[in-house]
PDB file of C-alpha atoms in Angstrom:
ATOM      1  CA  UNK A   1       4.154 -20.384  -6.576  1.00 62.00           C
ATOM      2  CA  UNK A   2       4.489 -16.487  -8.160  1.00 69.00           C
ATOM      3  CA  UNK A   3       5.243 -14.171  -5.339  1.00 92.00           C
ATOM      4  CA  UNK A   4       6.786 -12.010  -3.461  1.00 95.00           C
ATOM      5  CA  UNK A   5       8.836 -12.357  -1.153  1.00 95.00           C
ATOM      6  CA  UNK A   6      10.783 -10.299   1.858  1.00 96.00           C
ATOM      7  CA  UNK A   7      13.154 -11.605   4.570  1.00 89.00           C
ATOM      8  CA  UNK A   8      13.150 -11.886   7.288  1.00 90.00           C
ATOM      9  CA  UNK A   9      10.080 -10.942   9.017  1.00 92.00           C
ATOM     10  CA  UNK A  10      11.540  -9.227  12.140  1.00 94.00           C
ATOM     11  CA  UNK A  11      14.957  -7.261  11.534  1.00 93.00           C
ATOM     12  CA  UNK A  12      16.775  -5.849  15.092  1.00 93.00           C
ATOM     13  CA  UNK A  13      19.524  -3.266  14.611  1.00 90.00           C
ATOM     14  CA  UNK A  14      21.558  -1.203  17.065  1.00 90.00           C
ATOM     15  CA  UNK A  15      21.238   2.736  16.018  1.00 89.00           C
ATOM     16  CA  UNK A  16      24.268   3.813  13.678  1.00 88.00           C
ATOM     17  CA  UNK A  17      24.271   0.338  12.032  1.00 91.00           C
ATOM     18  CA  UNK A  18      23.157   0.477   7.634  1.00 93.00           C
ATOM     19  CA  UNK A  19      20.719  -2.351   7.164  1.00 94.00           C
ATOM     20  CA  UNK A  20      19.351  -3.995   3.957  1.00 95.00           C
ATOM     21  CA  UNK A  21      16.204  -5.537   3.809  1.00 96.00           C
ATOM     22  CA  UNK A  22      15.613  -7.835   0.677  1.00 96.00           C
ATOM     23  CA  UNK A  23      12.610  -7.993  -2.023  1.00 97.00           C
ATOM     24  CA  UNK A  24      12.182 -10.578  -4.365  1.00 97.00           C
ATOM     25  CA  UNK A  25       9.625 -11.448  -7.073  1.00 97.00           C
ATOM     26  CA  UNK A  26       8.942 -13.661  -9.425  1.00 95.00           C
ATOM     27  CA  UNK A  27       5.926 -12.412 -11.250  1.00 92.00           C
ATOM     28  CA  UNK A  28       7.866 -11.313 -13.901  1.00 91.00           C
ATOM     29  CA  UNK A  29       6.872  -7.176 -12.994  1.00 91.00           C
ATOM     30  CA  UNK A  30       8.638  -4.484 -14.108  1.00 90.00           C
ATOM     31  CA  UNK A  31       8.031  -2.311 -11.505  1.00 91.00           C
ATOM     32  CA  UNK A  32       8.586  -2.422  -8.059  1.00 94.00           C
ATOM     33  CA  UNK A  33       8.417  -0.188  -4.971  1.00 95.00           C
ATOM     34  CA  UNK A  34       8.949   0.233  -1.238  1.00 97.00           C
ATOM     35  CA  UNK A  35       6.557   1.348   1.298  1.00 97.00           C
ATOM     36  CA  UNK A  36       7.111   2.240   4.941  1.00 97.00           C
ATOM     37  CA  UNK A  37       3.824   1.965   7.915  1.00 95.00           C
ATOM     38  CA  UNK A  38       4.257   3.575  10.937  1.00 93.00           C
ATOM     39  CA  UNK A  39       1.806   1.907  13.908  1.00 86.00           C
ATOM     40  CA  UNK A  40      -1.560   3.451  12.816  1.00 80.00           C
ATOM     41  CA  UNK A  41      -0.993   4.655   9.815  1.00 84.00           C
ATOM     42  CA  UNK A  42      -1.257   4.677   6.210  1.00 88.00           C
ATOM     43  CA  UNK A  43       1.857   3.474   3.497  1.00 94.00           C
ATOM     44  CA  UNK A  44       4.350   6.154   2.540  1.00 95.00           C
ATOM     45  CA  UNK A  45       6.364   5.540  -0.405  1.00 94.00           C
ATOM     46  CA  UNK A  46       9.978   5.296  -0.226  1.00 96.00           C
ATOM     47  CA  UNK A  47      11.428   4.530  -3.557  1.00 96.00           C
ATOM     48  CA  UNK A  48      10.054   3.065  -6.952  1.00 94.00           C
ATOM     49  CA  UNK A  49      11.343   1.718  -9.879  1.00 93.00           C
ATOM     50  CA  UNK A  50      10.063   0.828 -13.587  1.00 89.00           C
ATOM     51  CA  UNK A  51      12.676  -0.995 -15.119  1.00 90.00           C
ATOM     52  CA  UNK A  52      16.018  -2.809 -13.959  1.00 94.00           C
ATOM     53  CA  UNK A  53      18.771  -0.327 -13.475  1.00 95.00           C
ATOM     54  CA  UNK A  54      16.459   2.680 -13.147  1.00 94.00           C
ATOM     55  CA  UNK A  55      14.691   3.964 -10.102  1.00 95.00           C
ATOM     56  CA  UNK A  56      13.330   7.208  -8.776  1.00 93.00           C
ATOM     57  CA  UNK A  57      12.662   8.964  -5.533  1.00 94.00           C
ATOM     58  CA  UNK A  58       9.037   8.698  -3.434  1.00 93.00           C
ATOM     59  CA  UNK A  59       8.007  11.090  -0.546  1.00 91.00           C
ATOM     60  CA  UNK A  60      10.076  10.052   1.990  1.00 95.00           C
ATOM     61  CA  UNK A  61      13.815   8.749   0.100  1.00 96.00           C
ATOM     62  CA  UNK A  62      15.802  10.517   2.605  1.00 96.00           C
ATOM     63  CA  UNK A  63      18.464   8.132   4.170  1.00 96.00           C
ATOM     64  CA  UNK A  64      17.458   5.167   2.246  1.00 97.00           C
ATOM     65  CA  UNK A  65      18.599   3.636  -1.000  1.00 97.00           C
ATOM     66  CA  UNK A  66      18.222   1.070  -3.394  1.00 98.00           C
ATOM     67  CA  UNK A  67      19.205  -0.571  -6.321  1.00 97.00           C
ATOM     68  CA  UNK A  68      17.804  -2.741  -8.874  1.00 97.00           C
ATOM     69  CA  UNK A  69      20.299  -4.677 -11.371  1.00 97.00           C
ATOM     70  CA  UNK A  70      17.735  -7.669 -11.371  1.00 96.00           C
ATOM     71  CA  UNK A  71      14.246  -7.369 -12.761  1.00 96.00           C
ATOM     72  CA  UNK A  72      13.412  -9.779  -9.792  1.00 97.00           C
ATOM     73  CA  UNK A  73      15.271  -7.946  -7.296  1.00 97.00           C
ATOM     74  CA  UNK A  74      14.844  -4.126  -5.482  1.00 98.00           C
ATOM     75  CA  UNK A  75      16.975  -4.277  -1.958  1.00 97.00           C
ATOM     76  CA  UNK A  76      16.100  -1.465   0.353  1.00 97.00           C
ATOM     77  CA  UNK A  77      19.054  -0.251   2.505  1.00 97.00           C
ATOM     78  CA  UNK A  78      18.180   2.001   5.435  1.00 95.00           C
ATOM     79  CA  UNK A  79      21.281   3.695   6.615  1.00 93.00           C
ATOM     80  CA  UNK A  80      22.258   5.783   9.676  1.00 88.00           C
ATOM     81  CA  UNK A  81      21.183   8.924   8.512  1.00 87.00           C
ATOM     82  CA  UNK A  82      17.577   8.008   8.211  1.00 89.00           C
ATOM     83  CA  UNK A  83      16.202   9.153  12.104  1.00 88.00           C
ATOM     84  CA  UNK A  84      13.585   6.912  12.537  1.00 90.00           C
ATOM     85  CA  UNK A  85      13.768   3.969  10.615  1.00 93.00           C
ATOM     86  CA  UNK A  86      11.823   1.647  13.420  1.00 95.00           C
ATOM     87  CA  UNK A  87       8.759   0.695  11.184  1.00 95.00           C
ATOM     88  CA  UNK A  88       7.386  -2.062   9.015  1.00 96.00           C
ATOM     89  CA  UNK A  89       8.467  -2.249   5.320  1.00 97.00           C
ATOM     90  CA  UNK A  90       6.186  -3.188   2.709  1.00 97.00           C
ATOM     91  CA  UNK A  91       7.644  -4.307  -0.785  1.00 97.00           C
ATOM     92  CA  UNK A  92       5.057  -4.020  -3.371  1.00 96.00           C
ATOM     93  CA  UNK A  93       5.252  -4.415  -7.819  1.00 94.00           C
ATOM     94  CA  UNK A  94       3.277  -4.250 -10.322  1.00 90.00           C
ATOM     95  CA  UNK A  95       3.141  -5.065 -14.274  1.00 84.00           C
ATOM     96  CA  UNK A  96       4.022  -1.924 -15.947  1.00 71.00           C
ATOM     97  CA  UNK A  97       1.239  -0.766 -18.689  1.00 61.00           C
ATOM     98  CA  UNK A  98       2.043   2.916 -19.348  1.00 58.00           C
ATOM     99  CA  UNK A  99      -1.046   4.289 -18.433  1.00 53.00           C
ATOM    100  CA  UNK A 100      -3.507   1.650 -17.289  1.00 57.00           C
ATOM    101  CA  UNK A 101      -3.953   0.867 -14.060  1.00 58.00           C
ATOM    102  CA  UNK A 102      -2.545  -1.864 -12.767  1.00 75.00           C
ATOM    103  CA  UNK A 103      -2.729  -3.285  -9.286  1.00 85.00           C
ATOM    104  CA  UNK A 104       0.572  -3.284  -6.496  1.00 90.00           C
ATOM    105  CA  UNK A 105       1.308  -6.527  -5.237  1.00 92.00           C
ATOM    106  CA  UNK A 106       2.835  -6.599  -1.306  1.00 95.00           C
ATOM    107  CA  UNK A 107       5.135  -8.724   0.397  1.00 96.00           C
ATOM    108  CA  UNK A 108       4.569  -9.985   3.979  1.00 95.00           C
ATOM    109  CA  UNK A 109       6.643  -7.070   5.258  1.00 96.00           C
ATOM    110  CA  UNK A 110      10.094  -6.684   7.146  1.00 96.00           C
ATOM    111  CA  UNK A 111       9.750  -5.060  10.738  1.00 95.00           C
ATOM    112  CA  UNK A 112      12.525  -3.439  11.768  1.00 95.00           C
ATOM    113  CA  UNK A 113      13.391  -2.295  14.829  1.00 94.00           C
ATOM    114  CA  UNK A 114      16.360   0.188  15.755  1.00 91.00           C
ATOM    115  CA  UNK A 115      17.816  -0.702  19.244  1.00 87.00           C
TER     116      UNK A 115
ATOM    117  CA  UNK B   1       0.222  17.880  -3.341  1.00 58.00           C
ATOM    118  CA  UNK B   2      -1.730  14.690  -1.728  1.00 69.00           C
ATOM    119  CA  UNK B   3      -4.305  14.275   0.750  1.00 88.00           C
ATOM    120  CA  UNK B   4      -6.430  11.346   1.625  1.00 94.00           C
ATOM    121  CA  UNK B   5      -8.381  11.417   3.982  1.00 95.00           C
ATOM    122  CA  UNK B   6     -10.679   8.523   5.723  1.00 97.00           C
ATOM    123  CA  UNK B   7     -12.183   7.930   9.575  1.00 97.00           C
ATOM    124  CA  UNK B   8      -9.836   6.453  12.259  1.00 95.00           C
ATOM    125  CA  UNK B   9     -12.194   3.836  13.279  1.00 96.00           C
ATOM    126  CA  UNK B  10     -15.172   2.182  12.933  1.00 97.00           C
ATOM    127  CA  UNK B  11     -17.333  -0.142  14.940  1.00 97.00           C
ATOM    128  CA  UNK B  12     -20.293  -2.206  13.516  1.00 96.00           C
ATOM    129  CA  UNK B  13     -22.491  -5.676  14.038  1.00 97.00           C
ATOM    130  CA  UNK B  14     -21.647  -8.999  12.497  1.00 97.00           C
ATOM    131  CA  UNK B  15     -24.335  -9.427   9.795  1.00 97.00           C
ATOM    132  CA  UNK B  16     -24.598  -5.493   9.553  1.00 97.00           C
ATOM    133  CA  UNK B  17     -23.333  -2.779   6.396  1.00 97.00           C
ATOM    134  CA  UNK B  18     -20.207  -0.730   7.248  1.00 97.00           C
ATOM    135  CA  UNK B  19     -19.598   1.739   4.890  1.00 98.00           C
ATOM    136  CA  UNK B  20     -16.077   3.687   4.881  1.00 98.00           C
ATOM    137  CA  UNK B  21     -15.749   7.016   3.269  1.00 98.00           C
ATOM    138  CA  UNK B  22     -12.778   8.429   1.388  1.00 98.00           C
ATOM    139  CA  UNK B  23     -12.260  12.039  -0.074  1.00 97.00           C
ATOM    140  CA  UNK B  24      -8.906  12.997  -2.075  1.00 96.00           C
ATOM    141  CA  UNK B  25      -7.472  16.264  -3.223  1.00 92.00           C
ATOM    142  CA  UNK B  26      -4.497  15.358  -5.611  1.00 82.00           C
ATOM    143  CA  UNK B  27      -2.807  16.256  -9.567  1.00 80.00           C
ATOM    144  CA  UNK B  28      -2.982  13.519 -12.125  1.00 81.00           C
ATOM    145  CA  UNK B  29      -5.501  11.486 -10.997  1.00 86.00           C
ATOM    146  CA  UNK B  30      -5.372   7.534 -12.084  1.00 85.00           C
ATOM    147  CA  UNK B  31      -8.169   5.844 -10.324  1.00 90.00           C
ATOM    148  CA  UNK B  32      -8.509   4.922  -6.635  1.00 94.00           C
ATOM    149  CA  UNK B  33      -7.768   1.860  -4.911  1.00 94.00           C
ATOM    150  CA  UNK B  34      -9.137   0.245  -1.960  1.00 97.00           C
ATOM    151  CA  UNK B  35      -6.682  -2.689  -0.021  1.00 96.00           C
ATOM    152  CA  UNK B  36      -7.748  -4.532   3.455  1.00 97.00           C
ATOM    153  CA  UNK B  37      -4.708  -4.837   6.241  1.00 95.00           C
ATOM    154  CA  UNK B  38      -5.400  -7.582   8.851  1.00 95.00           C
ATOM    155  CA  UNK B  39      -2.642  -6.932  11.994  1.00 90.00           C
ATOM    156  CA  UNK B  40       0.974  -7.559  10.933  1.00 88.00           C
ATOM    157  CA  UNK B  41       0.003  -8.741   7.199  1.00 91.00           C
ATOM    158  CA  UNK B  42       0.240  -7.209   3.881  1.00 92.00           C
ATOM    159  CA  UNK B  43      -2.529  -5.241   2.586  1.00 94.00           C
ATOM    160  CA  UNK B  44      -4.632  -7.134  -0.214  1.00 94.00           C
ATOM    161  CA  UNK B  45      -6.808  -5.428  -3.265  1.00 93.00           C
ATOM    162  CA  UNK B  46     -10.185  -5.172  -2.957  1.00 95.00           C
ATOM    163  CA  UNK B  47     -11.294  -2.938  -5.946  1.00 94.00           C
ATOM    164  CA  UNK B  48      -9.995  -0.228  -8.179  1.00 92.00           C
ATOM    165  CA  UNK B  49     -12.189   2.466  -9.804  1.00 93.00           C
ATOM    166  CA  UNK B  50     -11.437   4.733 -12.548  1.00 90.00           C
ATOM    167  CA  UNK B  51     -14.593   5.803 -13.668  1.00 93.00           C
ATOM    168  CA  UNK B  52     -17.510   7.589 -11.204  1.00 96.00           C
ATOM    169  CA  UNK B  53     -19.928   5.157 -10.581  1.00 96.00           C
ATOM    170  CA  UNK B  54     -20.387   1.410  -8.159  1.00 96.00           C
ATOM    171  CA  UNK B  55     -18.291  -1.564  -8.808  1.00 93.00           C
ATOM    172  CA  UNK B  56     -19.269  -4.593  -6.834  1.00 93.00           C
ATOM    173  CA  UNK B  57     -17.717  -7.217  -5.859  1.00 89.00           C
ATOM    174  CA  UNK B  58     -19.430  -9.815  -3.558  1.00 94.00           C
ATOM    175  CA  UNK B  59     -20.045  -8.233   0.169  1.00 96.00           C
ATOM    176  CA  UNK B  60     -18.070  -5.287  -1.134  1.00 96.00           C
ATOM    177  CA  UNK B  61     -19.186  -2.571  -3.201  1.00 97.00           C
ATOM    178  CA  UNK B  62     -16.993   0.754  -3.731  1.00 97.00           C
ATOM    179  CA  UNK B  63     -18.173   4.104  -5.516  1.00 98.00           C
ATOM    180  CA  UNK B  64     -16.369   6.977  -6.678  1.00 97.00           C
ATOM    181  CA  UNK B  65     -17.496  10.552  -7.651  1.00 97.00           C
ATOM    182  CA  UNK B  66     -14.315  12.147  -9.691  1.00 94.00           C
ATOM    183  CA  UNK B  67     -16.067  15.456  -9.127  1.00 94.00           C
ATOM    184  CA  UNK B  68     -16.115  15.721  -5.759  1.00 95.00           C
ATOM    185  CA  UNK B  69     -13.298  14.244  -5.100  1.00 95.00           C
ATOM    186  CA  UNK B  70     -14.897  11.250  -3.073  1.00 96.00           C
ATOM    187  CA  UNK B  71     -14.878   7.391  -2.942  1.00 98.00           C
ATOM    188  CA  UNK B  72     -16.466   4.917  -0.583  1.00 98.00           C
ATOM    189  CA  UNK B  73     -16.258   1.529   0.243  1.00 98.00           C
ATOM    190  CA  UNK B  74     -19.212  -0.153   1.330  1.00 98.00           C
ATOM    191  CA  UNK B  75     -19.056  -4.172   3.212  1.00 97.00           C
ATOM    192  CA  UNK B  76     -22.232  -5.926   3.476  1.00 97.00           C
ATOM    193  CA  UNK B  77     -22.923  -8.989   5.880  1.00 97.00           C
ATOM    194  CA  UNK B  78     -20.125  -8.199   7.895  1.00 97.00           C
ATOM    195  CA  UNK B  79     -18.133 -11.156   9.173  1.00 97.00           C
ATOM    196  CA  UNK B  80     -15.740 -11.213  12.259  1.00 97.00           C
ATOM    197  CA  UNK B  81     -13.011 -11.620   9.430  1.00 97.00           C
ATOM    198  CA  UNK B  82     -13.373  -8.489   8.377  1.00 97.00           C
ATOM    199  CA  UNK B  83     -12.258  -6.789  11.002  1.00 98.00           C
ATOM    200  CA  UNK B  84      -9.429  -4.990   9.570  1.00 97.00           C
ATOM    201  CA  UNK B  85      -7.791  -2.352   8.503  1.00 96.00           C
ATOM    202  CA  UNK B  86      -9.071  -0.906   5.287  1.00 97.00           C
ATOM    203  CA  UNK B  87      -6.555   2.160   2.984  1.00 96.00           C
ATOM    204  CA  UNK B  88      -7.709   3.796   0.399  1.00 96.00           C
ATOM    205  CA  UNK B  89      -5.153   5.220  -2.129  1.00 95.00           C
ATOM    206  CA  UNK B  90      -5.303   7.010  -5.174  1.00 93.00           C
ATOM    207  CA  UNK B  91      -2.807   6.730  -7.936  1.00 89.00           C
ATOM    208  CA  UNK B  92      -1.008   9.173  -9.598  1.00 80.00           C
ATOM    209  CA  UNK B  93      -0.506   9.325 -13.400  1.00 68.00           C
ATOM    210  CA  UNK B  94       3.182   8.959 -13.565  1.00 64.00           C
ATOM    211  CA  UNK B  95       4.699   5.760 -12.796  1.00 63.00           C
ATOM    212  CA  UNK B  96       1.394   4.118 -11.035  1.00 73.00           C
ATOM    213  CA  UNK B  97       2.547   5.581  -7.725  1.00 83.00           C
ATOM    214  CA  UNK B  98       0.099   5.220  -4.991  1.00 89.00           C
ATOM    215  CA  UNK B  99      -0.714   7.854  -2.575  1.00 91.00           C
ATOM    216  CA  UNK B 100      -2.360   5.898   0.653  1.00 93.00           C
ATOM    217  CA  UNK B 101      -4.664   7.245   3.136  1.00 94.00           C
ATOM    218  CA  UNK B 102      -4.222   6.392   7.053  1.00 94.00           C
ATOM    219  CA  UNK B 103      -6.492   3.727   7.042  1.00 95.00           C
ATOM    220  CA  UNK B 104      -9.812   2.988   8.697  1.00 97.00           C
ATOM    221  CA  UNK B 105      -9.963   0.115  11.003  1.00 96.00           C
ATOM    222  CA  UNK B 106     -13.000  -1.814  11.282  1.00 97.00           C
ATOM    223  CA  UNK B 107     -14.034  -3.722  14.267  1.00 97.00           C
ATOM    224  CA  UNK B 108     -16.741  -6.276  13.472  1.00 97.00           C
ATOM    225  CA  UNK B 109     -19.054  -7.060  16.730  1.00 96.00           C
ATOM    226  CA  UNK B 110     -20.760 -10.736  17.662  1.00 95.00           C
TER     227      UNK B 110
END
């Protein structure tokens, strides 16, 4: 089955701790990106990438960071400077066709919760 | 910059026509997307317009009107499944990034 996957589901941290939450596809997309919800609200994008070993910043990059050194692969770390990291994570990608639109694909979603 | 912007909420009868309204103000526009969000889960595609004008789809029909800067969503028959969550986004030229609005959530009545 092509997918996407995210583990695990529910993520508990104490405050000061990094944390990595994984992404994996295997739709064979080129571009991937991360998404955080807060409760009753819309998706605000984190970080995106295009192509393995490149990635840029989205609206709200501060005290997060990724990588991507596998086409099927874009971890998400949240680390201790981000203030409010308690909210669900949405991985999303998408086949990459310069110009035309092409549709995101999510993941379940990681909630995370900072203790 | 961004701003979507769509209705908090919105009640309606099983059997009955919800429609959900969206109006954008952004730079490089590349056509508007609408997603459902049941509770907890991932938000799925409903329907992408590029051009102004109706694409249907089933129960759900969206519009857009470039010039004004509006879209709408429209659900017909309404099920108790639908009750949802339902974001509209718009994406930006440059690297197919999406710009989401809050969300409307729709609770479908017996």
């Amino acid at each position: 089955d092509g997918g996407i996957t995210q583990s695990p589901k529910y993520l508990f941290r104490k405050e000061g701790q990094n944390v990595t939450l994984s992404c994996e596809q295997n739709l064979n997309h080129d571009a991937m990106y991360w998404y955080r919800q807060d409760p009753g609200q819309g998706l605000r994008l984190i970080y995106y990438s295009q192509i393995v070993n490149d990635f840029q910043k989205g609206d709200i990059a501060e005290g997060y960071s990724v990588s991507r050194e596998k086409k099927e692969s874009f971890p998400l770390t949240v680390t201790s400077a981000q203030k409010n990291p308690t909210a669900f994570y949405l991985c999303a990608s998408s086949v990459r066709q310069g110009r035309s639109y092409n549709e995101q694909f999510f993941g379940p979603g990681t909630r995370l919760t900072v203790l | 910059g961004q701003n979507i912007d769509q209705p908090t909420e919105m009640t309606a009868t099983e059997g009955a026509i919800v429609q959900i309204n969206c109006t954008y103000q952004t730079s490089g526009f590349n056509g508007l997307f609408w997603y459902q969000q049941h509770a907890g889960e991932a938000p799925t595609f409903l329907s992408y317009n590029v051009l102004d004008g109706l694409e249907e789809k089933g129960r759900f029909s969206s519009f857009l009107s470039r010039s004004k800067g509006y879209s709408y969503l429209l659900l017909k028959e309404l099920q108790m499944k639908d009750s949802a969550s339902y974001l509209c986004a718009v994406s930006r030229a440059a690297g197919n990034k999406l710009t989401f609005g809050g969300g409307t959530r729709v609770l479908v009545k017996p």
